[in-house]
Amino acid sequence: MISRNVYGFPFEGEISPEFAPYHDETEFEYALDFAMPYDSPILAALKGIIFGVQQGFEVGGSGKSLDSNFIIIEHENEEYTNYLHLQHRGSLVKVGQEVETGEVIGYTGLSGYMTYPHLHFEVSRFDGDSLITVIPCFKDTKGISYLRSPIKKLKSM
């Protein structure tokens, strides 16, 4: 499934995609990992309302049981964006707050299950009772693209 909304990239600058080896075999099949230095600003990919924030975890690494700091934004068309691996206390937003496209919402960190500094980004929506990831549709200066991990441009318009 492809996202109903068209999103901006959740960072400034060039796309720096990384292979996401664990996404293909999990519920995060269509999530994307973008290599980003620690303390990079994260942007809201589309306007919406902050649905969830977790920022109390300090540890990251290769242990699958590690929890990640995150921000979840609810958007129109019943879609949600999820931004993971944020800094401890790295969120600039609170649940219920409205945000605009391109607004800085937090900073990348090293929380949760990760083996290199990156931003895990996903678009999801409810399919019956379960929340599933969908292929995100992005718009930038070159047009509209659908991306999938490992980062492959599926279609340009």
mmCIF file with all atom_site columns, C-alpha atoms in Angstrom:
data_model
loop_
_atom_site.group_PDB
_atom_site.id
_atom_site.type_symbol
_atom_site.label_atom_id
_atom_site.label_alt_id
_atom_site.label_comp_id
_atom_site.label_asym_id
_atom_site.label_entity_id
_atom_site.label_seq_id
_atom_site.pdbx_PDB_ins_code
_atom_site.Cartn_x
_atom_site.Cartn_y
_atom_site.Cartn_z
_atom_site.occupancy
_atom_site.B_iso_or_equiv
_atom_site.pdbx_formal_charge
_atom_site.auth_seq_id
_atom_site.auth_comp_id
_atom_site.auth_asym_id
_atom_site.auth_atom_id
_atom_site.pdbx_PDB_model_num
ATOM 1   C CA . MET A 1 1   ? 0.000  0.000  0.000   1.00 0.00 ? 1   MET A CA 1
ATOM 2   C CA . ILE A 1 2   ? 1.133  3.552  -0.756  1.00 0.00 ? 2   ILE A CA 1
ATOM 3   C CA . SER A 1 3   ? 0.542  6.547  1.513   1.00 0.00 ? 3   SER A CA 1
ATOM 4   C CA . ARG A 1 4   ? -2.515 8.665  0.821   1.00 0.00 ? 4   ARG A CA 1
ATOM 5   C CA . ASN A 1 5   ? -0.656 11.852 1.761   1.00 0.00 ? 5   ASN A CA 1
ATOM 6   C CA . VAL A 1 6   ? 2.407  13.365 0.107   1.00 0.00 ? 6   VAL A CA 1
ATOM 7   C CA . TYR A 1 7   ? 5.195  14.096 2.608   1.00 0.00 ? 7   TYR A CA 1
ATOM 8   C CA . GLY A 1 8   ? 8.286  16.268 2.701   1.00 0.00 ? 8   GLY A CA 1
ATOM 9   C CA . PHE A 1 9   ? 11.543 14.705 3.828   1.00 0.00 ? 9   PHE A CA 1
ATOM 10  C CA . PRO A 1 10  ? 12.001 14.784 7.630   1.00 0.00 ? 10  PRO A CA 1
ATOM 11  C CA . PHE A 1 11  ? 15.359 16.576 7.423   1.00 0.00 ? 11  PHE A CA 1
ATOM 12  C CA . GLU A 1 12  ? 17.171 19.280 5.464   1.00 0.00 ? 12  GLU A CA 1
ATOM 13  C CA . GLY A 1 13  ? 19.814 18.521 2.884   1.00 0.00 ? 13  GLY A CA 1
ATOM 14  C CA . GLU A 1 14  ? 20.494 15.559 0.656   1.00 0.00 ? 14  GLU A CA 1
ATOM 15  C CA . ILE A 1 15  ? 18.903 12.141 1.036   1.00 0.00 ? 15  ILE A CA 1
ATOM 16  C CA . SER A 1 16  ? 21.331 9.817  2.788   1.00 0.00 ? 16  SER A CA 1
ATOM 17  C CA . PRO A 1 17  ? 19.602 6.448  2.673   1.00 0.00 ? 17  PRO A CA 1
ATOM 18  C CA . GLU A 1 18  ? 20.932 3.368  4.418   1.00 0.00 ? 18  GLU A CA 1
ATOM 19  C CA . PHE A 1 19  ? 20.012 -0.259 3.988   1.00 0.00 ? 19  PHE A CA 1
ATOM 20  C CA . ALA A 1 20  ? 17.579 -1.345 6.701   1.00 0.00 ? 20  ALA A CA 1
ATOM 21  C CA . PRO A 1 21  ? 18.185 -5.102 6.996   1.00 0.00 ? 21  PRO A CA 1
ATOM 22  C CA . TYR A 1 22  ? 15.552 -5.822 9.646   1.00 0.00 ? 22  TYR A CA 1
ATOM 23  C CA . HIS A 1 23  ? 12.644 -4.014 8.030   1.00 0.00 ? 23  HIS A CA 1
ATOM 24  C CA . ASP A 1 24  ? 11.838 -6.556 5.332   1.00 0.00 ? 24  ASP A CA 1
ATOM 25  C CA . GLU A 1 25  ? 10.946 -9.279 7.804   1.00 0.00 ? 25  GLU A CA 1
ATOM 26  C CA . THR A 1 26  ? 8.904  -7.256 10.283  1.00 0.00 ? 26  THR A CA 1
ATOM 27  C CA . GLU A 1 27  ? 5.874  -5.015 10.538  1.00 0.00 ? 27  GLU A CA 1
ATOM 28  C CA . PHE A 1 28  ? 8.264  -2.185 9.543   1.00 0.00 ? 28  PHE A CA 1
ATOM 29  C CA . GLU A 1 29  ? 8.569  -3.473 5.984   1.00 0.00 ? 29  GLU A CA 1
ATOM 30  C CA . TYR A 1 30  ? 8.112  -0.020 4.436   1.00 0.00 ? 30  TYR A CA 1
ATOM 31  C CA . ALA A 1 31  ? 9.970  2.011  7.067   1.00 0.00 ? 31  ALA A CA 1
ATOM 32  C CA . LEU A 1 32  ? 13.043 3.963  5.961   1.00 0.00 ? 32  LEU A CA 1
ATOM 33  C CA . ASP A 1 33  ? 16.366 4.572  7.695   1.00 0.00 ? 33  ASP A CA 1
ATOM 34  C CA . PHE A 1 34  ? 18.205 7.793  6.856   1.00 0.00 ? 34  PHE A CA 1
ATOM 35  C CA . ALA A 1 35  ? 21.830 8.084  7.996   1.00 0.00 ? 35  ALA A CA 1
ATOM 36  C CA . MET A 1 36  ? 22.121 11.283 10.024  1.00 0.00 ? 36  MET A CA 1
ATOM 37  C CA . PRO A 1 37  ? 24.693 12.601 12.473  1.00 0.00 ? 37  PRO A CA 1
ATOM 38  C CA . TYR A 1 38  ? 23.833 12.758 16.160  1.00 0.00 ? 38  TYR A CA 1
ATOM 39  C CA . ASP A 1 39  ? 22.006 16.005 17.093  1.00 0.00 ? 39  ASP A CA 1
ATOM 40  C CA . SER A 1 40  ? 20.577 16.635 13.592  1.00 0.00 ? 40  SER A CA 1
ATOM 41  C CA . PRO A 1 41  ? 17.240 18.478 13.495  1.00 0.00 ? 41  PRO A CA 1
ATOM 42  C CA . ILE A 1 42  ? 14.197 16.365 12.591  1.00 0.00 ? 42  ILE A CA 1
ATOM 43  C CA . LEU A 1 43  ? 11.414 18.070 10.645  1.00 0.00 ? 43  LEU A CA 1
ATOM 44  C CA . ALA A 1 44  ? 7.699  17.324 10.598  1.00 0.00 ? 44  ALA A CA 1
ATOM 45  C CA . ALA A 1 45  ? 7.158  15.699 7.196   1.00 0.00 ? 45  ALA A CA 1
ATOM 46  C CA . LEU A 1 46  ? 3.604  17.081 7.039   1.00 0.00 ? 46  LEU A CA 1
ATOM 47  C CA . LYS A 1 47  ? 1.403  19.249 9.225   1.00 0.00 ? 47  LYS A CA 1
ATOM 48  C CA . GLY A 1 48  ? -0.517 17.444 11.906  1.00 0.00 ? 48  GLY A CA 1
ATOM 49  C CA . ILE A 1 49  ? -1.083 16.930 15.611  1.00 0.00 ? 49  ILE A CA 1
ATOM 50  C CA . ILE A 1 50  ? 1.427  15.279 17.928  1.00 0.00 ? 50  ILE A CA 1
ATOM 51  C CA . PHE A 1 51  ? -0.036 11.890 18.827  1.00 0.00 ? 51  PHE A CA 1
ATOM 52  C CA . GLY A 1 52  ? 2.778  10.406 20.908  1.00 0.00 ? 52  GLY A CA 1
ATOM 53  C CA . VAL A 1 53  ? 6.153  11.307 22.416  1.00 0.00 ? 53  VAL A CA 1
ATOM 54  C CA . GLN A 1 54  ? 8.709  9.137  24.223  1.00 0.00 ? 54  GLN A CA 1
ATOM 55  C CA . GLN A 1 55  ? 11.970 10.763 25.245  1.00 0.00 ? 55  GLN A CA 1
ATOM 56  C CA . GLY A 1 56  ? 13.085 9.115  28.483  1.00 0.00 ? 56  GLY A CA 1
ATOM 57  C CA . PHE A 1 57  ? 15.473 6.470  27.158  1.00 0.00 ? 57  PHE A CA 1
ATOM 58  C CA . GLU A 1 58  ? 19.216 7.114  27.284  1.00 0.00 ? 58  GLU A CA 1
ATOM 59  C CA . VAL A 1 59  ? 20.656 3.891  25.869  1.00 0.00 ? 59  VAL A CA 1
ATOM 60  C CA . GLY A 1 60  ? 21.018 2.633  22.326  1.00 0.00 ? 60  GLY A CA 1
ATOM 61  C CA . GLY A 1 61  ? 22.866 -0.240 20.725  1.00 0.00 ? 61  GLY A CA 1
ATOM 62  C CA . SER A 1 62  ? 22.571 -3.703 19.242  1.00 0.00 ? 62  SER A CA 1
ATOM 63  C CA . GLY A 1 63  ? 20.299 -5.167 21.930  1.00 0.00 ? 63  GLY A CA 1
ATOM 64  C CA . LYS A 1 64  ? 16.884 -5.858 20.397  1.00 0.00 ? 64  LYS A CA 1
ATOM 65  C CA . SER A 1 65  ? 15.200 -5.252 23.763  1.00 0.00 ? 65  SER A CA 1
ATOM 66  C CA . LEU A 1 66  ? 16.300 -1.592 23.910  1.00 0.00 ? 66  LEU A CA 1
ATOM 67  C CA . ASP A 1 67  ? 13.507 0.981  23.724  1.00 0.00 ? 67  ASP A CA 1
ATOM 68  C CA . SER A 1 68  ? 13.692 4.003  21.448  1.00 0.00 ? 68  SER A CA 1
ATOM 69  C CA . ASN A 1 69  ? 12.694 7.606  21.897  1.00 0.00 ? 69  ASN A CA 1
ATOM 70  C CA . PHE A 1 70  ? 10.144 8.677  19.292  1.00 0.00 ? 70  PHE A CA 1
ATOM 71  C CA . ILE A 1 71  ? 7.614  11.206 18.060  1.00 0.00 ? 71  ILE A CA 1
ATOM 72  C CA . ILE A 1 72  ? 4.365  10.218 16.318  1.00 0.00 ? 72  ILE A CA 1
ATOM 73  C CA . ILE A 1 73  ? 2.331  12.755 14.335  1.00 0.00 ? 73  ILE A CA 1
ATOM 74  C CA . GLU A 1 74  ? -1.285 12.210 13.258  1.00 0.00 ? 74  GLU A CA 1
ATOM 75  C CA . HIS A 1 75  ? -2.122 13.577 9.797   1.00 0.00 ? 75  HIS A CA 1
ATOM 76  C CA . GLU A 1 76  ? -5.181 13.894 7.620   1.00 0.00 ? 76  GLU A CA 1
ATOM 77  C CA . ASN A 1 77  ? -6.371 10.779 5.773   1.00 0.00 ? 77  ASN A CA 1
ATOM 78  C CA . GLU A 1 78  ? -5.862 8.720  8.956   1.00 0.00 ? 78  GLU A CA 1
ATOM 79  C CA . GLU A 1 79  ? -2.096 8.446  8.507   1.00 0.00 ? 79  GLU A CA 1
ATOM 80  C CA . TYR A 1 80  ? 0.681  8.730  11.086  1.00 0.00 ? 80  TYR A CA 1
ATOM 81  C CA . THR A 1 81  ? 4.386  9.461  10.788  1.00 0.00 ? 81  THR A CA 1
ATOM 82  C CA . ASN A 1 82  ? 6.769  7.944  13.304  1.00 0.00 ? 82  ASN A CA 1
ATOM 83  C CA . TYR A 1 83  ? 10.294 9.277  13.947  1.00 0.00 ? 83  TYR A CA 1
ATOM 84  C CA . LEU A 1 84  ? 12.559 6.953  16.007  1.00 0.00 ? 84  LEU A CA 1
ATOM 85  C CA . HIS A 1 85  ? 15.999 6.940  17.672  1.00 0.00 ? 85  HIS A CA 1
ATOM 86  C CA . LEU A 1 86  ? 15.741 10.468 19.063  1.00 0.00 ? 86  LEU A CA 1
ATOM 87  C CA . GLN A 1 87  ? 18.015 11.897 21.725  1.00 0.00 ? 87  GLN A CA 1
ATOM 88  C CA . HIS A 1 88  ? 17.227 11.496 25.395  1.00 0.00 ? 88  HIS A CA 1
ATOM 89  C CA . ARG A 1 89  ? 15.019 14.541 26.060  1.00 0.00 ? 89  ARG A CA 1
ATOM 90  C CA . GLY A 1 90  ? 15.375 15.387 22.344  1.00 0.00 ? 90  GLY A CA 1
ATOM 91  C CA . SER A 1 91  ? 11.731 16.178 21.595  1.00 0.00 ? 91  SER A CA 1
ATOM 92  C CA . LEU A 1 92  ? 10.635 19.787 21.151  1.00 0.00 ? 92  LEU A CA 1
ATOM 93  C CA . VAL A 1 93  ? 6.908  18.948 21.020  1.00 0.00 ? 93  VAL A CA 1
ATOM 94  C CA . LYS A 1 94  ? 4.146  17.677 23.306  1.00 0.00 ? 94  LYS A CA 1
ATOM 95  C CA . VAL A 1 95  ? 1.107  15.448 22.750  1.00 0.00 ? 95  VAL A CA 1
ATOM 96  C CA . GLY A 1 96  ? -1.809 17.470 21.339  1.00 0.00 ? 96  GLY A CA 1
ATOM 97  C CA . GLN A 1 97  ? 0.403  20.195 19.873  1.00 0.00 ? 97  GLN A CA 1
ATOM 98  C CA . GLU A 1 98  ? -0.171 21.237 16.256  1.00 0.00 ? 98  GLU A CA 1
ATOM 99  C CA . VAL A 1 99  ? 2.900  21.288 14.006  1.00 0.00 ? 99  VAL A CA 1
ATOM 100 C CA . GLU A 1 100 ? 3.480  22.610 10.507  1.00 0.00 ? 100 GLU A CA 1
ATOM 101 C CA . THR A 1 101 ? 5.280  20.915 7.625   1.00 0.00 ? 101 THR A CA 1
ATOM 102 C CA . GLY A 1 102 ? 9.026  21.512 7.989   1.00 0.00 ? 102 GLY A CA 1
ATOM 103 C CA . GLU A 1 103 ? 8.868  22.530 11.659  1.00 0.00 ? 103 GLU A CA 1
ATOM 104 C CA . VAL A 1 104 ? 11.744 21.231 13.808  1.00 0.00 ? 104 VAL A CA 1
ATOM 105 C CA . ILE A 1 105 ? 10.207 18.675 16.190  1.00 0.00 ? 105 ILE A CA 1
ATOM 106 C CA . GLY A 1 106 ? 13.297 17.095 17.759  1.00 0.00 ? 106 GLY A CA 1
ATOM 107 C CA . TYR A 1 107 ? 16.872 15.885 17.337  1.00 0.00 ? 107 TYR A CA 1
ATOM 108 C CA . THR A 1 108 ? 18.428 12.604 16.271  1.00 0.00 ? 108 THR A CA 1
ATOM 109 C CA . GLY A 1 109 ? 20.041 10.506 18.931  1.00 0.00 ? 109 GLY A CA 1
ATOM 110 C CA . LEU A 1 110 ? 21.226 7.009  19.680  1.00 0.00 ? 110 LEU A CA 1
ATOM 111 C CA . SER A 1 111 ? 18.270 5.499  21.550  1.00 0.00 ? 111 SER A CA 1
ATOM 112 C CA . GLY A 1 112 ? 16.870 2.033  21.015  1.00 0.00 ? 112 GLY A CA 1
ATOM 113 C CA . TYR A 1 113 ? 17.914 -0.856 18.806  1.00 0.00 ? 113 TYR A CA 1
ATOM 114 C CA . MET A 1 114 ? 20.387 0.559  16.296  1.00 0.00 ? 114 MET A CA 1
ATOM 115 C CA . THR A 1 115 ? 23.857 -0.151 14.984  1.00 0.00 ? 115 THR A CA 1
ATOM 116 C CA . TYR A 1 116 ? 24.618 3.242  13.377  1.00 0.00 ? 116 TYR A CA 1
ATOM 117 C CA . PRO A 1 117 ? 23.305 6.824  13.816  1.00 0.00 ? 117 PRO A CA 1
ATOM 118 C CA . HIS A 1 118 ? 20.146 7.255  11.771  1.00 0.00 ? 118 HIS A CA 1
ATOM 119 C CA . LEU A 1 119 ? 16.550 8.415  11.722  1.00 0.00 ? 119 LEU A CA 1
ATOM 120 C CA . HIS A 1 120 ? 14.001 5.625  11.388  1.00 0.00 ? 120 HIS A CA 1
ATOM 121 C CA . PHE A 1 121 ? 10.974 7.101  9.589   1.00 0.00 ? 121 PHE A CA 1
ATOM 122 C CA . GLU A 1 122 ? 7.706  5.419  8.761   1.00 0.00 ? 122 GLU A CA 1
ATOM 123 C CA . VAL A 1 123 ? 4.215  6.225  7.573   1.00 0.00 ? 123 VAL A CA 1
ATOM 124 C CA . SER A 1 124 ? 1.425  4.045  8.931   1.00 0.00 ? 124 SER A CA 1
ATOM 125 C CA . ARG A 1 125 ? -2.331 3.746  9.081   1.00 0.00 ? 125 ARG A CA 1
ATOM 126 C CA . PHE A 1 126 ? -4.879 1.415  10.617  1.00 0.00 ? 126 PHE A CA 1
ATOM 127 C CA . ASP A 1 127 ? -5.936 -1.603 8.597   1.00 0.00 ? 127 ASP A CA 1
ATOM 128 C CA . GLY A 1 128 ? -8.847 -2.931 10.607  1.00 0.00 ? 128 GLY A CA 1
ATOM 129 C CA . ASP A 1 129 ? -7.512 -3.368 14.129  1.00 0.00 ? 129 ASP A CA 1
ATOM 130 C CA . SER A 1 130 ? -3.796 -3.227 13.332  1.00 0.00 ? 130 SER A CA 1
ATOM 131 C CA . LEU A 1 131 ? -1.435 -0.406 12.498  1.00 0.00 ? 131 LEU A CA 1
ATOM 132 C CA . ILE A 1 132 ? 0.578  -1.151 9.340   1.00 0.00 ? 132 ILE A CA 1
ATOM 133 C CA . THR A 1 133 ? 3.386  0.689  7.590   1.00 0.00 ? 133 THR A CA 1
ATOM 134 C CA . VAL A 1 134 ? 2.817  1.878  4.036   1.00 0.00 ? 134 VAL A CA 1
ATOM 135 C CA . ILE A 1 135 ? 5.158  3.005  1.276   1.00 0.00 ? 135 ILE A CA 1
ATOM 136 C CA . PRO A 1 136 ? 5.702  6.752  1.802   1.00 0.00 ? 136 PRO A CA 1
ATOM 137 C CA . CYS A 1 137 ? 5.111  9.196  -1.024  1.00 0.00 ? 137 CYS A CA 1
ATOM 138 C CA . PHE A 1 138 ? 7.516  12.184 -0.930  1.00 0.00 ? 138 PHE A CA 1
ATOM 139 C CA . LYS A 1 139 ? 7.622  15.507 -2.731  1.00 0.00 ? 139 LYS A CA 1
ATOM 140 C CA . ASP A 1 140 ? 10.795 17.522 -3.182  1.00 0.00 ? 140 ASP A CA 1
ATOM 141 C CA . THR A 1 141 ? 12.223 19.905 -5.775  1.00 0.00 ? 141 THR A CA 1
ATOM 142 C CA . LYS A 1 142 ? 12.550 17.020 -8.263  1.00 0.00 ? 142 LYS A CA 1
ATOM 143 C CA . GLY A 1 143 ? 8.917  15.947 -8.043  1.00 0.00 ? 143 GLY A CA 1
ATOM 144 C CA . ILE A 1 144 ? 7.056  13.108 -6.343  1.00 0.00 ? 144 ILE A CA 1
ATOM 145 C CA . SER A 1 145 ? 8.730  9.810  -5.466  1.00 0.00 ? 145 SER A CA 1
ATOM 146 C CA . TYR A 1 146 ? 7.817  6.616  -3.653  1.00 0.00 ? 146 TYR A CA 1
ATOM 147 C CA . LEU A 1 147 ? 10.672 5.169  -1.606  1.00 0.00 ? 147 LEU A CA 1
ATOM 148 C CA . ARG A 1 148 ? 11.124 1.750  -0.067  1.00 0.00 ? 148 ARG A CA 1
ATOM 149 C CA . SER A 1 149 ? 13.884 0.171  2.033   1.00 0.00 ? 149 SER A CA 1
ATOM 150 C CA . PRO A 1 150 ? 16.413 -0.797 0.973   1.00 0.00 ? 150 PRO A CA 1
ATOM 151 C CA . ILE A 1 151 ? 16.091 2.666  -0.544  1.00 0.00 ? 151 ILE A CA 1
ATOM 152 C CA . LYS A 1 152 ? 14.892 2.210  -4.089  1.00 0.00 ? 152 LYS A CA 1
ATOM 153 C CA . LYS A 1 153 ? 12.985 4.818  -5.977  1.00 0.00 ? 153 LYS A CA 1
ATOM 154 C CA . LEU A 1 154 ? 9.856  2.953  -7.009  1.00 0.00 ? 154 LEU A CA 1
ATOM 155 C CA . LYS A 1 155 ? 8.242  5.625  -9.113  1.00 0.00 ? 155 LYS A CA 1
ATOM 156 C CA . SER A 1 156 ? 8.684  9.272  -10.063 1.00 0.00 ? 156 SER A CA 1
ATOM 157 C CA . MET A 1 157 ? 6.013  11.540 -11.436 1.00 0.00 ? 157 MET A CA 1
#
